[in-house]
XYZ file of C-alpha atoms in Angstrom:
712
model
C 22.602 13.023 -26.364
C 22.794 9.960 -28.645
C 23.322 6.684 -26.796
C 26.618 5.848 -28.567
C 28.097 9.291 -27.863
C 26.931 9.164 -24.235
C 28.656 5.791 -23.732
C 31.935 7.113 -25.233
C 31.915 10.211 -23.016
C 31.045 8.178 -19.924
C 34.024 5.937 -20.619
C 36.353 8.954 -20.985
C 35.156 10.635 -17.758
C 35.301 7.385 -15.769
C 38.837 6.603 -16.980
C 39.913 10.107 -15.937
C 38.527 9.619 -12.419
C 40.210 6.203 -12.126
C 43.613 7.837 -12.664
C 45.697 7.918 -9.462
C 46.561 11.585 -10.108
C 42.877 12.610 -10.159
C 41.565 14.649 -7.197
C 37.841 15.211 -6.504
C 36.602 18.316 -8.324
C 33.446 20.284 -9.090
C 31.781 20.231 -12.503
C 33.290 23.648 -13.404
C 36.823 22.414 -12.657
C 36.153 19.153 -14.496
C 34.920 21.068 -17.555
C 38.113 23.160 -17.611
C 40.289 20.050 -17.230
C 38.482 18.303 -20.092
C 38.288 21.410 -22.321
C 34.472 21.289 -22.344
C 33.089 24.676 -23.583
C 30.513 26.442 -21.353
C 27.663 25.700 -23.816
C 28.384 21.927 -23.603
C 28.305 21.819 -19.807
C 24.723 20.405 -19.729
C 26.067 17.451 -21.766
C 28.829 16.900 -19.216
C 26.220 17.013 -16.440
C 24.198 14.349 -18.275
C 27.299 12.140 -18.459
C 28.014 12.610 -14.731
C 24.383 11.869 -13.762
C 24.430 8.683 -15.876
C 27.645 7.510 -14.184
C 26.156 8.264 -10.745
C 22.993 6.313 -11.570
C 25.212 3.343 -12.427
C 27.065 3.762 -9.119
C 30.436 4.287 -10.806
C 31.040 7.791 -9.431
C 29.850 9.713 -6.388
C 29.135 13.323 -5.493
C 30.384 14.655 -2.163
C 28.429 17.072 0.053
C 30.717 19.816 -1.264
C 29.665 19.108 -4.850
C 32.852 17.316 -5.905
C 32.860 14.298 -8.214
C 35.090 11.269 -7.763
C 35.213 7.547 -8.497
C 32.864 5.582 -6.227
C 34.723 3.603 -3.590
C 31.937 1.137 -2.906
C 29.470 -0.667 -5.215
C 26.599 1.712 -5.952
C 23.138 0.485 -6.931
C 19.753 2.115 -7.513
C 16.543 0.639 -6.107
C 13.311 1.130 -4.175
C 13.388 1.520 -0.392
C 10.962 -0.473 1.754
C 10.746 0.903 5.279
C 10.088 -0.858 8.567
C 8.451 0.418 11.765
C 11.679 -0.385 13.680
C 13.620 2.154 11.586
C 15.638 -0.143 9.339
C 14.637 -1.056 5.796
C 15.481 -2.879 2.573
C 16.324 -1.745 -0.947
C 14.992 -3.802 -3.860
C 17.247 -3.570 -6.905
C 16.048 -4.865 -10.268
C 18.072 -7.912 -11.296
C 19.295 -8.622 -7.743
C 17.927 -11.876 -6.278
C 17.840 -10.545 -2.688
C 17.021 -7.175 -1.136
C 19.811 -5.134 0.489
C 19.439 -4.609 4.244
C 19.743 -0.966 5.401
C 20.429 -0.537 9.149
C 18.529 2.277 10.900
C 21.674 4.425 11.116
C 22.224 4.177 7.347
C 18.696 5.088 6.146
C 19.659 8.786 5.911
C 16.186 10.277 5.567
C 14.779 7.811 3.029
C 11.071 7.018 3.378
C 9.088 3.978 2.253
C 8.698 3.874 -1.532
C 11.587 6.263 -2.348
C 13.940 5.546 -5.237
C 17.417 5.629 -3.717
C 21.083 5.178 -4.489
C 22.699 2.701 -2.145
C 26.335 1.779 -1.630
C 27.080 -1.773 -0.528
C 29.049 -2.183 2.665
C 32.576 -3.405 2.035
C 33.694 -6.673 3.527
C 32.767 -10.281 2.919
C 29.100 -11.234 3.291
C 28.630 -14.227 5.599
C 26.879 -17.193 3.979
C 23.107 -17.049 4.351
C 23.220 -13.365 5.369
C 21.856 -10.477 3.320
C 24.072 -7.815 1.770
C 24.082 -4.570 3.780
C 24.247 -1.042 2.474
C 24.002 2.691 3.121
C 21.613 5.045 1.347
C 23.749 7.821 -0.099
C 21.185 9.680 -2.188
C 17.406 9.956 -2.509
C 16.770 10.116 -6.264
C 12.948 10.398 -6.188
C 10.300 10.483 -3.502
C 7.852 7.596 -3.734
C 5.107 8.880 -1.463
C 3.030 12.020 -1.929
C 0.014 11.171 0.253
C -0.269 9.055 3.389
C -3.357 7.645 5.129
C -3.308 7.576 8.914
C -4.926 8.440 12.238
C -4.979 12.086 13.324
C -3.897 12.855 16.881
C -4.345 16.360 18.227
C -2.075 18.190 20.660
C -2.676 21.664 22.063
C -0.941 23.660 19.310
C -0.496 21.126 16.514
C -1.493 17.685 15.319
C 0.267 14.700 13.866
C -0.753 11.731 11.735
C 0.275 8.176 12.622
C 0.520 6.385 9.228
C -1.519 3.197 8.749
C 1.330 1.748 6.722
C 3.874 0.810 9.400
C 6.576 0.719 6.712
C 6.397 4.526 6.519
C 8.040 4.490 9.930
C 7.526 8.154 10.978
C 4.629 10.257 12.271
C 3.782 13.316 10.159
C 3.649 16.732 11.827
C 0.533 18.765 10.864
C 0.127 22.461 11.849
C -3.416 23.011 13.213
C -4.239 25.537 10.482
C -3.585 22.773 7.933
C -5.576 20.047 9.730
C -8.955 20.736 8.016
C -10.612 20.602 11.433
C -9.676 16.966 12.057
C -10.140 15.705 15.622
C -8.558 12.870 17.623
C -9.305 9.495 16.010
C -10.127 10.808 12.531
C -8.767 8.731 9.668
C -7.282 11.246 7.230
C -5.376 11.547 3.981
C -2.354 13.810 4.519
C -0.312 15.321 1.702
C 3.402 15.625 2.406
C 4.719 19.199 2.132
C 8.167 18.518 3.623
C 9.962 15.174 3.850
C 11.864 16.122 6.990
C 15.516 15.647 7.857
C 17.539 13.461 10.179
C 16.147 14.973 13.417
C 12.980 16.543 12.028
C 9.738 14.740 11.231
C 8.062 14.976 7.815
C 5.352 17.664 7.603
C 2.024 17.646 5.805
C -1.477 19.010 5.398
C -4.775 17.135 5.728
C -6.492 16.964 2.324
C -9.336 14.580 3.207
C -11.118 13.318 6.323
C -12.230 9.719 5.658
C -14.243 9.332 8.873
C -13.809 8.519 12.539
C -11.913 5.378 13.449
C -15.064 3.975 15.150
C -17.435 4.667 12.216
C -18.513 1.561 10.219
C -16.565 1.193 6.971
C -13.886 3.765 7.837
C -11.272 1.043 8.424
C -11.728 -0.478 4.953
C -11.991 2.918 3.270
C -8.656 3.847 4.867
C -7.064 0.836 3.128
C -8.781 1.804 -0.137
C -7.309 5.319 0.122
C -3.940 3.988 1.305
C -3.573 1.928 -1.864
C -4.934 4.790 -3.969
C -7.721 2.583 -5.306
C -10.194 4.527 -7.460
C -13.682 4.348 -5.960
C -16.086 6.600 -7.857
C -16.280 6.553 -11.643
C -15.997 9.942 -13.403
C -19.363 11.320 -14.578
C -18.275 11.000 -18.227
C -17.586 7.261 -17.768
C -20.950 6.627 -16.057
C -22.818 8.487 -18.805
C -21.029 6.517 -21.486
C -21.861 3.238 -19.708
C -25.561 4.236 -19.580
C -25.522 5.174 -23.266
C -23.997 1.911 -24.498
C -25.905 -0.449 -22.174
C -28.832 -0.899 -24.560
C -30.687 -4.209 -25.034
C -29.262 -6.484 -27.736
C -30.868 -5.579 -31.088
C -31.160 -7.464 -34.392
C -28.439 -5.207 -35.808
C -26.123 -6.199 -32.917
C -26.589 -9.878 -33.814
C -25.779 -9.452 -37.512
C -22.910 -11.624 -38.705
C -22.677 -13.515 -35.404
C -22.985 -17.250 -34.831
C -26.373 -17.807 -33.162
C -26.126 -20.433 -30.389
C -29.217 -19.392 -28.425
C -30.807 -22.811 -28.909
C -27.820 -24.598 -27.275
C -28.444 -25.818 -23.718
C -26.424 -23.349 -21.650
C -25.794 -22.472 -17.994
C -23.720 -20.136 -15.862
C -22.238 -21.565 -12.640
C -21.127 -19.035 -10.021
C -21.198 -18.277 -6.302
C -24.607 -17.425 -4.832
C -23.756 -13.765 -4.388
C -22.043 -13.217 -7.783
C -23.570 -10.456 -9.900
C -21.180 -10.209 -12.862
C -21.746 -13.496 -14.704
C -19.223 -13.308 -17.518
C -18.879 -16.977 -18.522
C -21.404 -19.596 -19.663
C -20.902 -23.259 -20.548
C -22.343 -25.592 -23.199
C -21.362 -29.260 -23.537
C -22.471 -32.210 -25.678
C -20.931 -35.550 -26.618
C -20.359 -36.456 -30.265
C -19.328 -40.117 -30.455
C -16.352 -40.406 -28.091
C -15.542 -36.686 -28.255
C -16.833 -33.776 -26.207
C -17.981 -30.466 -27.712
C -17.247 -27.887 -24.995
C -18.275 -24.265 -25.461
C -16.888 -21.567 -23.180
C -18.881 -18.416 -23.895
C -17.521 -15.142 -22.537
C -19.400 -11.828 -22.381
C -18.393 -9.631 -25.347
C -17.414 -6.631 -23.241
C -15.451 -4.990 -26.073
C -18.717 -4.481 -27.960
C -19.552 -1.856 -25.308
C -16.053 -0.675 -24.354
C -14.517 0.802 -27.479
C -10.774 1.423 -27.688
C -9.686 4.865 -26.382
C -13.229 5.679 -25.143
C -13.639 7.146 -21.634
C -14.743 3.658 -20.462
C -11.638 2.040 -21.944
C -9.207 4.609 -20.514
C -10.748 4.187 -17.037
C -10.720 0.359 -17.290
C -7.051 0.356 -18.334
C -6.155 2.711 -15.471
C -7.890 0.412 -12.931
C -6.539 -2.746 -14.569
C -8.682 -5.086 -12.487
C -11.691 -5.287 -10.182
C -10.718 -5.374 -6.501
C -12.548 -7.761 -4.160
C -12.391 -6.477 -0.594
C -14.151 -8.121 2.374
C -17.067 -5.690 2.414
C -17.213 -4.364 -1.164
C -16.137 -4.814 -4.755
C -14.399 -1.956 -6.549
C -15.250 -2.859 -10.155
C -13.134 -2.240 -13.242
C -16.281 -1.270 -15.160
C -19.464 0.496 -13.946
C -22.253 -1.791 -12.646
C -24.486 -0.758 -15.568
C -22.213 -2.920 -17.705
C -20.725 -5.481 -15.293
C -24.034 -6.420 -13.633
C -26.203 -5.483 -16.616
C -25.731 -5.880 -20.362
C -22.329 -7.651 -19.993
C -23.680 -10.136 -17.448
C -24.924 -13.365 -19.041
C -28.258 -13.320 -17.218
C -30.605 -16.281 -17.705
C -33.325 -15.883 -20.339
C -31.771 -12.782 -21.956
C -30.040 -12.392 -25.318
C -26.394 -11.509 -24.869
C -23.381 -10.955 -27.125
C -20.417 -13.245 -26.475
C -16.998 -14.280 -27.707
C -16.924 -18.070 -27.677
C -14.199 -20.688 -27.712
C -15.835 -23.928 -28.899
C -13.560 -26.949 -28.531
C -13.735 -30.562 -29.691
C -11.911 -32.622 -27.045
C -11.021 -36.315 -27.267
C -11.200 -38.835 -24.416
C -7.538 -38.144 -23.518
C -8.222 -34.439 -23.025
C -6.610 -33.244 -26.267
C -8.265 -30.343 -28.095
C -8.465 -31.839 -31.598
C -10.366 -28.927 -33.139
C -11.600 -25.525 -32.026
C -13.370 -22.424 -33.217
C -13.242 -18.896 -31.784
C -16.317 -16.939 -32.834
C -18.467 -13.898 -32.105
C -21.779 -15.307 -30.907
C -25.270 -14.555 -29.602
C -26.152 -16.590 -26.491
C -29.106 -17.093 -24.167
C -28.458 -18.821 -20.839
C -31.117 -21.344 -19.729
C -30.434 -21.347 -15.990
C -28.242 -19.466 -13.530
C -26.657 -22.192 -11.395
C -24.713 -21.899 -8.155
C -21.692 -23.992 -7.152
C -23.716 -25.281 -4.196
C -26.604 -26.518 -6.395
C -24.313 -28.334 -8.827
C -22.464 -29.968 -5.899
C -25.821 -31.082 -4.438
C -26.694 -32.715 -7.781
C -23.354 -34.380 -8.532
C -21.995 -35.296 -5.082
C -24.903 -35.265 -2.614
C -27.431 -36.687 -5.137
C -29.996 -34.380 -3.559
C -33.418 -35.479 -4.874
C -35.041 -32.031 -4.558
C -32.194 -30.362 -6.430
C -32.159 -33.090 -9.123
C -35.914 -32.657 -9.646
C -35.554 -28.845 -9.860
C -32.910 -29.051 -12.625
C -34.007 -32.373 -14.153
C -33.399 -31.401 -17.809
C -29.858 -30.165 -17.008
C -28.623 -33.127 -14.914
C -27.166 -35.099 -17.914
C -25.248 -31.928 -18.873
C -23.732 -31.602 -15.388
C -22.722 -35.289 -15.436
C -21.011 -34.733 -18.792
C -19.210 -31.704 -17.343
C -17.936 -33.774 -14.411
C -16.739 -36.481 -16.804
C -14.802 -34.087 -19.075
C -13.395 -32.003 -16.197
C -11.890 -35.186 -14.668
C -10.225 -36.020 -18.027
C -8.803 -32.475 -18.374
C -7.528 -32.492 -14.788
C -5.826 -35.863 -15.266
C -4.138 -34.633 -18.452
C -2.822 -31.544 -16.666
C -1.611 -33.716 -13.805
C 0.282 -36.016 -16.197
C 2.175 -33.146 -17.762
C 3.126 -31.792 -14.314
C 0.646 -28.998 -13.538
C 0.986 -27.926 -9.899
C -2.195 -27.516 -7.850
C -1.752 -25.658 -4.563
C -4.979 -26.321 -2.699
C -4.627 -23.731 0.079
C -8.058 -22.746 1.418
C -9.095 -19.153 0.752
C -10.741 -17.214 3.561
C -14.451 -16.441 3.739
C -15.221 -13.555 6.114
C -18.831 -12.887 7.071
C -19.609 -9.380 8.346
C -22.648 -7.947 10.109
C -24.404 -4.745 8.976
C -21.890 -2.638 10.919
C -18.981 -4.253 9.045
C -17.910 -6.295 12.087
C -16.666 -9.864 11.415
C -19.012 -12.472 12.884
C -17.568 -15.595 11.266
C -14.288 -16.508 9.550
C -13.844 -19.863 7.837
C -11.998 -21.513 4.933
C -13.688 -21.087 1.552
C -13.580 -24.619 0.242
C -13.457 -25.470 -3.450
C -16.043 -28.087 -4.409
C -16.716 -30.210 -7.515
C -18.478 -27.326 -9.297
C -15.772 -24.724 -8.665
C -13.211 -27.218 -9.991
C -15.286 -27.956 -13.121
C -15.466 -24.251 -13.996
C -11.761 -23.846 -13.229
C -10.893 -26.774 -15.546
C -13.017 -25.373 -18.390
C -11.625 -21.851 -18.054
C -8.059 -23.217 -18.054
C -8.555 -25.204 -21.279
C -10.204 -22.208 -23.006
C -7.353 -19.916 -21.932
C -4.749 -22.406 -23.186
C -6.519 -22.980 -26.500
C -6.847 -19.261 -27.268
C -3.215 -18.562 -26.285
C -1.874 -21.392 -28.454
C -4.004 -20.284 -31.440
C -2.682 -16.703 -31.312
C 0.894 -17.748 -30.580
C 1.044 -19.721 -33.836
C -0.652 -16.919 -35.761
C 2.307 -14.742 -34.651
C 0.026 -11.804 -33.865
C 0.463 -9.228 -31.056
C -1.074 -10.629 -27.865
C -1.025 -10.483 -24.061
C -0.022 -13.761 -22.392
C -0.177 -14.871 -18.783
C 3.295 -16.184 -17.987
C 4.927 -17.787 -14.973
C 8.710 -18.077 -15.053
C 10.785 -21.044 -13.915
C 11.912 -20.618 -10.269
C 15.405 -19.345 -9.446
C 17.828 -22.304 -9.188
C 19.116 -21.003 -5.797
C 15.611 -21.119 -4.294
C 15.022 -24.631 -5.611
C 18.431 -25.647 -4.235
C 17.396 -24.342 -0.774
C 14.055 -26.184 -1.012
C 15.855 -29.364 -2.075
C 18.242 -29.165 0.900
C 15.371 -28.560 3.294
C 13.128 -31.434 2.141
C 16.098 -33.806 2.494
C 15.531 -33.442 6.266
C 12.195 -35.224 5.746
C 13.571 -37.867 3.391
C 12.261 -36.298 0.175
C 14.225 -35.447 -2.956
C 13.612 -33.552 -6.174
C 15.511 -33.996 -9.441
C 16.982 -30.638 -10.301
C 18.411 -30.232 -13.825
C 21.520 -28.221 -14.636
C 19.690 -24.909 -15.001
C 16.055 -25.447 -14.275
C 13.549 -27.760 -12.667
C 10.542 -29.307 -14.398
C 7.169 -28.551 -12.760
C 6.459 -32.303 -12.660
C 9.183 -32.662 -10.010
C 7.391 -30.219 -7.704
C 4.032 -31.826 -8.485
C 5.447 -35.258 -7.565
C 6.755 -33.790 -4.318
C 3.306 -32.366 -3.455
C 1.746 -35.792 -4.162
C 4.278 -37.525 -1.890
C 3.604 -35.203 1.043
C -0.207 -35.417 0.777
C -1.809 -36.156 4.170
C 1.563 -36.121 5.998
C 2.244 -33.863 9.021
C 4.714 -31.827 6.942
C 2.291 -31.257 4.015
C 1.340 -27.660 4.913
C 4.941 -26.718 5.579
C 6.489 -28.127 2.397
C 3.591 -26.853 0.258
C 4.176 -23.310 1.563
C 7.928 -23.475 1.070
C 7.409 -24.816 -2.464
C 5.042 -21.935 -3.218
C 7.527 -19.410 -1.791
C 10.289 -20.805 -4.008
C 8.252 -19.974 -7.110
C 7.979 -16.679 -8.973
C 4.906 -14.479 -9.399
C 2.803 -14.896 -12.537
C 2.574 -11.794 -14.704
C 1.310 -10.430 -18.024
C 3.778 -10.317 -20.913
C 3.710 -9.862 -24.697
C 5.840 -12.966 -25.325
C 4.693 -16.497 -24.578
C 7.484 -17.734 -22.321
C 5.256 -20.414 -20.797
C 3.446 -20.983 -17.511
C 5.581 -23.008 -15.108
C 2.821 -23.702 -12.540
C 0.403 -25.022 -15.176
C 3.218 -26.799 -17.075
C 2.097 -25.330 -20.387
C 3.895 -23.347 -23.057
C 0.766 -21.345 -23.946
C -1.503 -19.508 -21.551
C -3.488 -16.263 -21.471
C -6.409 -14.690 -19.607
C -9.413 -14.792 -21.949
C -12.298 -15.636 -19.644
C -12.939 -12.506 -17.479
C -13.076 -9.270 -19.522
C -15.521 -7.723 -17.033
C -12.945 -7.757 -14.241
C -9.477 -7.981 -15.889
C -8.131 -5.579 -18.494
C -5.759 -8.068 -20.259
C -8.809 -10.231 -21.132
C -10.593 -7.177 -22.521
C -7.479 -6.264 -24.521
C -7.090 -9.664 -26.163
C -10.833 -9.846 -26.952
C -10.344 -6.660 -28.973
C -7.419 -8.202 -30.892
C -9.327 -11.464 -31.490
C -12.392 -9.637 -32.846
C -10.322 -7.442 -35.154
C -8.617 -10.578 -36.442
C -11.924 -12.441 -36.950
C -13.237 -9.470 -38.935
C -10.107 -9.332 -41.108
C -9.168 -5.858 -39.870
C -5.837 -6.690 -38.261
C -3.733 -5.085 -40.987
C -0.067 -4.062 -40.719
C -0.950 -0.656 -39.288
C -3.054 -2.207 -36.508
C -0.360 -4.823 -35.801
C 2.193 -2.017 -35.375
C -0.297 -0.174 -33.114
C -0.647 -3.222 -30.839
C 3.104 -3.924 -30.867
C 3.554 -0.383 -29.559
C 0.904 -0.323 -26.797
C 0.860 -3.913 -25.470
C 4.127 -3.895 -23.441
C 2.753 -1.007 -21.323
C -0.683 -2.667 -21.040
C 0.947 -5.896 -19.785
C 3.273 -4.113 -17.352
C 0.564 -1.803 -15.940
C -1.933 -4.698 -15.604
C 0.647 -6.718 -13.633
C 1.233 -3.739 -11.301
C -2.507 -3.157 -10.761
C -3.012 -6.863 -10.044
C -0.297 -6.748 -7.355
C -1.849 -3.613 -5.839
C -5.284 -5.281 -5.739
C -3.858 -8.457 -4.155
C -2.089 -6.446 -1.448
C -5.210 -4.379 -0.658
C -7.316 -7.556 -0.488
C -4.802 -9.163 1.907
C -4.721 -6.030 4.096
C -8.518 -5.932 4.474
C -8.538 -9.640 5.338
C -5.773 -9.157 7.934
C -7.681 -6.222 9.447
C -10.922 -8.195 9.838
C -9.081 -11.217 11.227
C -7.486 -9.046 13.922
C -10.858 -7.428 14.677
C -12.436 -10.888 14.987
C -9.725 -12.124 17.378
C -10.098 -9.034 19.611
C -13.296 -10.725 20.863
C -11.507 -14.011 21.555
C -8.578 -12.908 23.730
C -7.848 -15.528 26.402
C -9.393 -18.369 24.380
C -7.458 -21.541 23.504
C -7.204 -22.942 19.960
C -5.303 -25.740 18.272
C -3.343 -24.731 15.185
C -0.401 -25.715 13.018
C 3.026 -24.042 12.925
C 3.010 -22.334 9.511
C 6.281 -20.408 9.660
C 9.271 -19.909 11.962
C 11.585 -16.891 12.033
C 14.296 -15.632 14.369
C 11.696 -13.525 16.222
C 8.927 -16.072 16.664
C 6.678 -18.957 15.673
C 3.668 -18.342 13.411
C 0.652 -20.572 14.031
C -2.301 -20.941 11.648
C -5.710 -21.908 13.026
C -8.243 -24.068 11.136
C -10.249 -20.912 10.315
C -7.195 -19.565 8.333
C -6.280 -16.940 10.991
C -2.546 -16.714 11.671
C -0.840 -15.317 14.758
C 2.646 -15.326 16.261
C 4.207 -16.580 19.472
C 7.044 -14.138 20.056
C 10.340 -15.803 20.952
C 10.404 -13.819 24.227
C 7.124 -15.530 25.197
C 8.771 -18.980 25.057
C 9.738 -18.745 28.724
C 10.639 -22.354 29.569
C 14.062 -22.074 27.872
C 16.279 -19.785 25.780
C 15.352 -20.533 22.164
C 17.306 -19.859 18.991
C 16.314 -20.237 15.345
C 18.041 -22.832 13.167
C 17.743 -21.460 9.643
C 18.830 -24.645 7.828
C 15.993 -26.728 9.297
C 13.438 -23.925 9.953
C 13.276 -24.973 13.628
C 13.141 -23.145 16.968
C 15.418 -24.991 19.382
C 15.650 -24.715 23.189
C 19.250 -24.359 24.346
C 19.012 -26.244 27.649
C 16.155 -28.667 26.960
C 16.812 -29.329 23.238
C 13.061 -28.930 22.735
C 12.230 -28.321 19.069
C 9.360 -26.535 17.367
C 8.985 -27.576 13.714
C 6.942 -26.370 10.770
C 3.737 -28.362 10.368
C 3.658 -29.286 14.082
C 0.275 -29.085 15.849
C 0.215 -26.693 18.767
C -2.291 -25.395 21.305
C -2.196 -21.617 21.661
C -3.927 -18.926 23.711
C -4.892 -15.613 22.102
C -2.873 -13.003 24.010
C -3.356 -9.803 22.006
C -4.838 -8.434 18.775
C -3.520 -5.088 17.531
C -5.704 -3.466 14.879
C -3.191 -0.720 14.209
C -0.289 -3.095 13.544
C -2.668 -5.787 12.185
C -0.958 -8.436 14.285
C -2.275 -11.272 16.460
C -0.148 -12.511 19.372
C -0.431 -16.025 20.748
C 1.162 -17.557 23.831
C 1.433 -21.193 24.847
C -0.981 -22.513 27.501
C 0.740 -22.676 30.875
C 0.979 -26.469 30.889
C 2.740 -26.389 27.479
C 5.602 -24.282 28.863
């Protein structure tokens, strides 16, 4: 039905149901009342379904339609192990809380219709609702641990949000035994007093086998592991050494002094740097592997790369976006080998302004493969052995340090926000067991590369924005005013203020705040709350700006081996450079890019979540060996149910409120404090605290701390 006609009919039906004389009726009765012929009944059904989706009307258990009494919304249900859940509705700033008694058979991931509870919502409290209809099931397969009984089995899901065990008849268990990690396919979603039912479709391995724990997470997030045979064959076929024909028409920069700088264990080296000084200006070249030369649009390789969206970096393995033949081979800028690249060559003045630039298809040859550690030894430690080893490159590294400092200062002046939270480095033994966990510190070399990649990404984005061509940008929206208002009220407790405009805040205000709190006891706390008040970056086809970097133009250009948006824009850039971006191709990109951007954002979120889950798992496993030991940490978060404490090695655990036994404590939401009723004792964010490891639960992926006895 045409949109205009549908809207008219919806209006007519809704007005009818709003009439005081209207009584609930079935579709057949409604059709008779409205003189709708039998052959047009499907159209009436479409109208009724559209009104239900909008929450304007409801359908009773007896199949009768009437005006909805409450406010109906449609969203995605997120379950909780305790039985309750939340519904996320697009456009709503906060999730809707669903009490356990109002879940009505919904499972984690389902698309549901929810009616908001009537009555005034208390300030600071979430809206509550009842699930009235399950519109679509969100889960088909579940990963969990098989447990066998005499006549049947059941699977305890790894994802605690799923909330229910799955009944498995023995004849559908594929021979699984107690402790097997399995993938179970749901055959029945169950009812109020009946568990969901399923069949085992894959046995991952036994819970005690090395690697099974991580593989369970891989399967749980539906991450693709093996490449299809067709994709591997294609990768082998295209991964041929660079020939003279390949170099034709390209800018040859093989005689430029060039290095890659990466971590010691990196294998996919997709960016190389050149730098010289011309008078008082710097000529910086950021040379990126020309992956699109090998991954043609709509080829099996391209379809697979788009589906994956990104490489996934788990604690014990990398799940690459492209086969290793490409990512570690012909697309890796290995020292001493001719490689094809797409280069952004920038002329930058002493204030950090890009006064001229050129984007070109190039042929490169890297002189040396450098590590972050080596460059740090040269620039910071002035290590004589290292300086002697790379003697001819030392002036280049000094020039890099000089320019990177200028670029960083320019970003700082315009308000770019730098959250310097340490990432986690987890070292495993051959059995996959964690033997050391520590912060992964950024050093001078990692920052230099970061600065150069940022300026290349900005330059490319700005160039294509002004050319008004189809493109994929990396955008980061301005935070919600309500969240900034909450942050502003909270930091007032510490004597800090931020200037908040009528509608939106400038990133410089948050940057100034982060500078003010540097090296104060509340630094970690306010930094985290500031980060939480901000939105997630995403891929879009319009350049709406990047709030965190305080720039109007930004894209991802520098990692086509591991991110599909980079690969996509390389293809557009090359077509443009070759004069092939005609109207037909522009229309083609206008059509496909919104889906590419949306899918890439989704795949990035999936990868981030899987990476976090594997880290959490290994942290819990590590702490299992340290139960009873005392550590000093910092309070990183406080909730109504407990105090979270982060240790210097980045591991976080919780002191449950019931384990604060020296008083009855309650949570003060306005100040994020836990306060003792009788003693007035206060626990604050950022406060240092000694804790004892009490428990580590691998299944729930939680670590419990208690206070040492003398602290009580």
